[in-house]
XYZ file of C-alpha atoms in Angstrom:
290
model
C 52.820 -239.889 93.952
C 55.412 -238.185 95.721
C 53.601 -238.443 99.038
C 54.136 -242.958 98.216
C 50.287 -243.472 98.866
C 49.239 -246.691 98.385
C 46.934 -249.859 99.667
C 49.420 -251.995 101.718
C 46.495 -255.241 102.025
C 46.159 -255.371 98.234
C 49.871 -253.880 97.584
C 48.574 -251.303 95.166
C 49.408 -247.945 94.975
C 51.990 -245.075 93.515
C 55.826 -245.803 92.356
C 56.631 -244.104 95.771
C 54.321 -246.142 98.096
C 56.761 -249.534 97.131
C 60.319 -247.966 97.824
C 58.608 -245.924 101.221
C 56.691 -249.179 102.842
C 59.392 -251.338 101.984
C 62.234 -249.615 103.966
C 60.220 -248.590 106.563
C 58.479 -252.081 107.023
C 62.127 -253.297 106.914
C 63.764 -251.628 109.484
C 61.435 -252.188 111.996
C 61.996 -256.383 110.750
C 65.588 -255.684 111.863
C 64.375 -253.855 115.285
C 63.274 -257.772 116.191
C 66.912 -258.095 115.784
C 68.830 -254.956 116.712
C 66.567 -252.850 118.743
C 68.572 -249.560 117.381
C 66.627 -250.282 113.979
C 63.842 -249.291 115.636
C 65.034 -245.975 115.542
C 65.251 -245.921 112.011
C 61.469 -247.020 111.963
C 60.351 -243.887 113.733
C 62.232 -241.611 111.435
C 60.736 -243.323 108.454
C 57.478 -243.157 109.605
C 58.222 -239.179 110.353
C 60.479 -238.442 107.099
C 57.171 -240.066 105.936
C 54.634 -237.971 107.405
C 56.497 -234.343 106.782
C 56.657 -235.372 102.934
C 53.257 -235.337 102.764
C 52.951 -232.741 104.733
C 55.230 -230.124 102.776
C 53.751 -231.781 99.319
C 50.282 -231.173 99.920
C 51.159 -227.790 101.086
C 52.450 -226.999 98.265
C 49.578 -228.353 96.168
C 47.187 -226.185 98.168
C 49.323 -222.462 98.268
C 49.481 -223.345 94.771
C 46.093 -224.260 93.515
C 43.806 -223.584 95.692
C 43.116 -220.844 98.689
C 42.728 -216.939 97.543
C 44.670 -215.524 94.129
C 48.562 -215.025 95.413
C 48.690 -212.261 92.353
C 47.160 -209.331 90.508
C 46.007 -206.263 92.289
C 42.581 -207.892 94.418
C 44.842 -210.889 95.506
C 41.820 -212.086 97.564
C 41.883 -209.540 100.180
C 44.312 -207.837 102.091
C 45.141 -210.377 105.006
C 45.311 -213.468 102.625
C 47.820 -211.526 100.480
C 49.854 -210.277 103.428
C 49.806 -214.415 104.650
C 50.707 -215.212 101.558
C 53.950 -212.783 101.301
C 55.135 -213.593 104.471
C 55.263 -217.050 103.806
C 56.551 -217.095 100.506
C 59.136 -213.812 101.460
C 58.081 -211.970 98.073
C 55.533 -209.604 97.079
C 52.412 -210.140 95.430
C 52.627 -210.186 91.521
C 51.378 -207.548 89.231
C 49.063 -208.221 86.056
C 52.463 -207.539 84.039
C 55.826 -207.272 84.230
C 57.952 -203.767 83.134
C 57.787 -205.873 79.446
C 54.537 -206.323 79.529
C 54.681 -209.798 80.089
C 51.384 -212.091 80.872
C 52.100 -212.921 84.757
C 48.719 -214.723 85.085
C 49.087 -218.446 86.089
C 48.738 -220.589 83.130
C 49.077 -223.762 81.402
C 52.586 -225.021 80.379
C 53.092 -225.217 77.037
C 53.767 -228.962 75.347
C 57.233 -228.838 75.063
C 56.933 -229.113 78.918
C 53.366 -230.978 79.283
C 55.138 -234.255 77.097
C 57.758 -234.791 79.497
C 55.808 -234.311 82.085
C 53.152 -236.511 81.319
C 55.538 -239.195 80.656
C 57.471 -239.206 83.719
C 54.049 -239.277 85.727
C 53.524 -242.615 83.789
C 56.237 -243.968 85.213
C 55.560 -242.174 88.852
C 52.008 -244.159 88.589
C 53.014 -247.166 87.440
C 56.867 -248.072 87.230
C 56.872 -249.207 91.072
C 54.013 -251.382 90.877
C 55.278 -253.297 87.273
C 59.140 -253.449 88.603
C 58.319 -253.727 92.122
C 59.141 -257.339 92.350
C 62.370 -257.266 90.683
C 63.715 -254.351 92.537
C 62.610 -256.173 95.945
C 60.836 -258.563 95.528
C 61.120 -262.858 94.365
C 63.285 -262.234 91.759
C 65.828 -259.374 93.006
C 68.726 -261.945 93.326
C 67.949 -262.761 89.616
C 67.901 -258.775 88.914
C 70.543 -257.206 90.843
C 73.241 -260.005 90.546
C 74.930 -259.490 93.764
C 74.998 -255.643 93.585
C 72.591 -255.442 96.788
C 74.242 -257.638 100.192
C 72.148 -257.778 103.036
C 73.911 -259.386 106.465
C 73.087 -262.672 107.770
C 69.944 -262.536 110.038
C 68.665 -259.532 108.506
C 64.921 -259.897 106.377
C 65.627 -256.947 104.325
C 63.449 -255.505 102.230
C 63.298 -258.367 99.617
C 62.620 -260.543 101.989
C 59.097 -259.834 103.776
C 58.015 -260.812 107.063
C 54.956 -260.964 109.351
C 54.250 -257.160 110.718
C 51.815 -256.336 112.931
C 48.758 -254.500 111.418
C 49.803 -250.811 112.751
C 53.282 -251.448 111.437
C 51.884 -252.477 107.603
C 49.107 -249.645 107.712
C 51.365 -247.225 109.873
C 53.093 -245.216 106.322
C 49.683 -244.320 105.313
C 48.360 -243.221 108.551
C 50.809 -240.368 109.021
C 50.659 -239.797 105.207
C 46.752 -238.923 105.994
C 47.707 -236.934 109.048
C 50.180 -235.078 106.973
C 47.271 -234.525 103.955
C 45.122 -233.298 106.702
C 47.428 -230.526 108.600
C 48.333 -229.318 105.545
C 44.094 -229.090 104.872
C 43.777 -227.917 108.260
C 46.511 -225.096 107.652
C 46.549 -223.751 104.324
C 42.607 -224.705 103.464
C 40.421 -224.205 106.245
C 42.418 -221.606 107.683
C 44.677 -220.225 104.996
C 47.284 -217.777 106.392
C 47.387 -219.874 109.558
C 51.295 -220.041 108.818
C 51.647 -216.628 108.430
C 49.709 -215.556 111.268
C 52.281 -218.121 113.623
C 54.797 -216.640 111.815
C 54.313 -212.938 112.693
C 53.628 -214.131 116.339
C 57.312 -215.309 116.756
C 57.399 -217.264 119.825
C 59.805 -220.254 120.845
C 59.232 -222.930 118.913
C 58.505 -220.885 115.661
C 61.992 -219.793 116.169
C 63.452 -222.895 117.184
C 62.126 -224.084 113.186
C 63.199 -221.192 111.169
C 66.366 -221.256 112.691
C 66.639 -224.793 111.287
C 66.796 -226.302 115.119
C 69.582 -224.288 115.564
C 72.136 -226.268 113.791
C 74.454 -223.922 112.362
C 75.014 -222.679 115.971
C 75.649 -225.470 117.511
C 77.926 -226.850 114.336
C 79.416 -223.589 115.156
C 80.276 -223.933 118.458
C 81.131 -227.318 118.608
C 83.338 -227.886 115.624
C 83.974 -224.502 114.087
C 85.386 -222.058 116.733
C 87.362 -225.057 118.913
C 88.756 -225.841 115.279
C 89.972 -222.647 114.637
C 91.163 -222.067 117.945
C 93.703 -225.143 117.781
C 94.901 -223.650 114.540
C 95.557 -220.440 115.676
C 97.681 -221.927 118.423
C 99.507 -224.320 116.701
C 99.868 -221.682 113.592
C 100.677 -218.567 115.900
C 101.887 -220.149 118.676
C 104.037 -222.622 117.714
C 104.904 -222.141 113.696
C 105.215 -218.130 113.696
C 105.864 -217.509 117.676
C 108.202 -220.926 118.253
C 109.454 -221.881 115.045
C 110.023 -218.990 113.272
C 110.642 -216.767 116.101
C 113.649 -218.797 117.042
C 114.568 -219.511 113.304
C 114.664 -217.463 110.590
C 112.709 -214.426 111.584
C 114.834 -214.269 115.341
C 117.755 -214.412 113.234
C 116.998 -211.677 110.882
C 115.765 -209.586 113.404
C 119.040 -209.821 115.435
C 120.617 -209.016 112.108
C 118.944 -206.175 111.861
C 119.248 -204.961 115.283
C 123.249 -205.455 115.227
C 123.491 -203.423 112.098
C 121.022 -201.107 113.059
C 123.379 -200.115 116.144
C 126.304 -200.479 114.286
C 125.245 -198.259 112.084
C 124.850 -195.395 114.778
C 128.476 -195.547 114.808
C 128.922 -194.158 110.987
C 128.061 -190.678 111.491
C 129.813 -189.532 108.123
C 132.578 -186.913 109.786
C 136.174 -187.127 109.351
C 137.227 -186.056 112.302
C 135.238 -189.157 113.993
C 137.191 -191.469 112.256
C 140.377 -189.784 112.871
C 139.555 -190.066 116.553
C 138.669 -193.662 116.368
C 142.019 -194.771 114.388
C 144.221 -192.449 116.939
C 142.005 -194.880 119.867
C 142.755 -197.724 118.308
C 146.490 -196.696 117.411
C 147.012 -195.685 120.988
C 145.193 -199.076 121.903
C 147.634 -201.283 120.260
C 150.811 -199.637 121.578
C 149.466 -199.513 125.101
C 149.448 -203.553 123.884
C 153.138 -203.733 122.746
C 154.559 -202.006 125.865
C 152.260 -204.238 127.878
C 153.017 -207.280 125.804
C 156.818 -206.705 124.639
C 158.476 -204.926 128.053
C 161.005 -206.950 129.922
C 159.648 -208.715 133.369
């Protein structure tokens, strides 16, 4: 269901298969218009292909290939493959509590929900498909959902070429089968790529190198600006010139002032009789006849 397989000649299939087909089949409509849309087709059709890629790979590491637990976890390389590409250690018969750690069925306070919502992943698309897209969508969403003049949009079909219509489900059975081909028919494959490194291996689980590049782009040229204008010009310019030059010339003014207060007697004796004999030297200058 989650992998939106479905019949597009009859228009049958899973809740998923309506939503996928329909947004993929509609952007490459608009590509007739606006060739960029086109671009949105590809992705779809990718987007499309990895989800059923990663799904069925986890279907198969989890229900099929060699036991992943216990003490004879199938054999010593499939348990090895199986750490490395799930980064954790194969699981003992019990935990220190003596817990069961065997696989086993969920109980029914989880099976009822579950079975319920798989209803409605089975058959919800295929019984609401045609008001959520289809004929009566005006009716349904009331003007909630605007679609610009010249544009088919989803609710409003048009002629595809076959390989368009039956495109979603081709690379939804390519996906099915690499994940077959990888974790089936030669289980560990991942693992064994994995421990061989090499360039594209770590171009992937370094996420395409996007943090780095984020990093580099945005990030450090970012900070840089704010550590110029924030040490350049608001602690260097502003306050260096405004309140923290002026309290620092305070300080250094006192500070040599203060050399001058040595704490002896005789100091200040000597500096009154200099500035006693500096004042009369003033009146004879400034009170004797010319």
């Amino acid at each position: 269901s989650i992998t939106g397989v479905g019949l597009p000649p009859i228009d049958l299939g899973f809740s998923g298969f309506y939503s996928k087909d329909a947004i993929i089949n509609a952007a490459f409509a608009a590509g007739q218009a606006n060739p960029i849309s086109y671009f949105a087709f590809v992705a779809g059709l990718f987007g499309a292909g990895l989800t059923a890629f990663y799904s069925w790979r986890l279907i198969f590491m989890t229900f099929h290939g060699h036991a992943k637990w216990g003490a004879n976890a199938g054999g010593e390389h499939h348990a090895s493959a199986a750490q490395i590409e799930t980064h954790d250690e194969p699981l003992a018969g019990h935990d220190s509590h003596g817990h069961d750690l065997m696989p086993h069925e969920s109980p029914w306070v989880m099976l009822v929900p579950l079975l319920l919502l798989s209803v409605g992943a089975v058959a919800a698309g295929g019984v609401f498909a045609d008001l959520f897209i289809g004929g009566e969508h005006g009716a349904f969403w009331r003007g909630v959902l605007f679609s610009l003049p010249g544009h088919a949009g989803a609710a409003h079909p048009v002629a595809l070429p076959a390989w368009v219509v039956w495109g979603p489900l081709t690379v939804t059975a390519l996906g099915l089968f690499a994940a077959w081909y990888a974790y089936v028919l030669h289980e560990g494959m991942g693992a064994r790529i994995a421990s061989r490194g090499g360039l594209l291996w770590r171009f992937l689980y370094n996420k395409w190198y996007f943090d780095e590049i984020y990093d580099a782009l945005l990030v450090r040229p970012i900070k840089a600006l704010g550590d110029l204008f924030w040490k350049g010009g608001d602690k260097a310019l502003i306050d260096g010139l405004g309140p923290d030059g002026v309290s620092a010339a305070s300080y250094a003014v006192g500070r040599a002032a203060s050399r001058a207060q040595s704490g002896y007697v005789y100091h200040y004796a000597f500096v009154m009789l200099l500035g006693i004999a500096g004042l009369l030297s003033y009146a004879l200058w400034a009170f004797s006849p010319r």
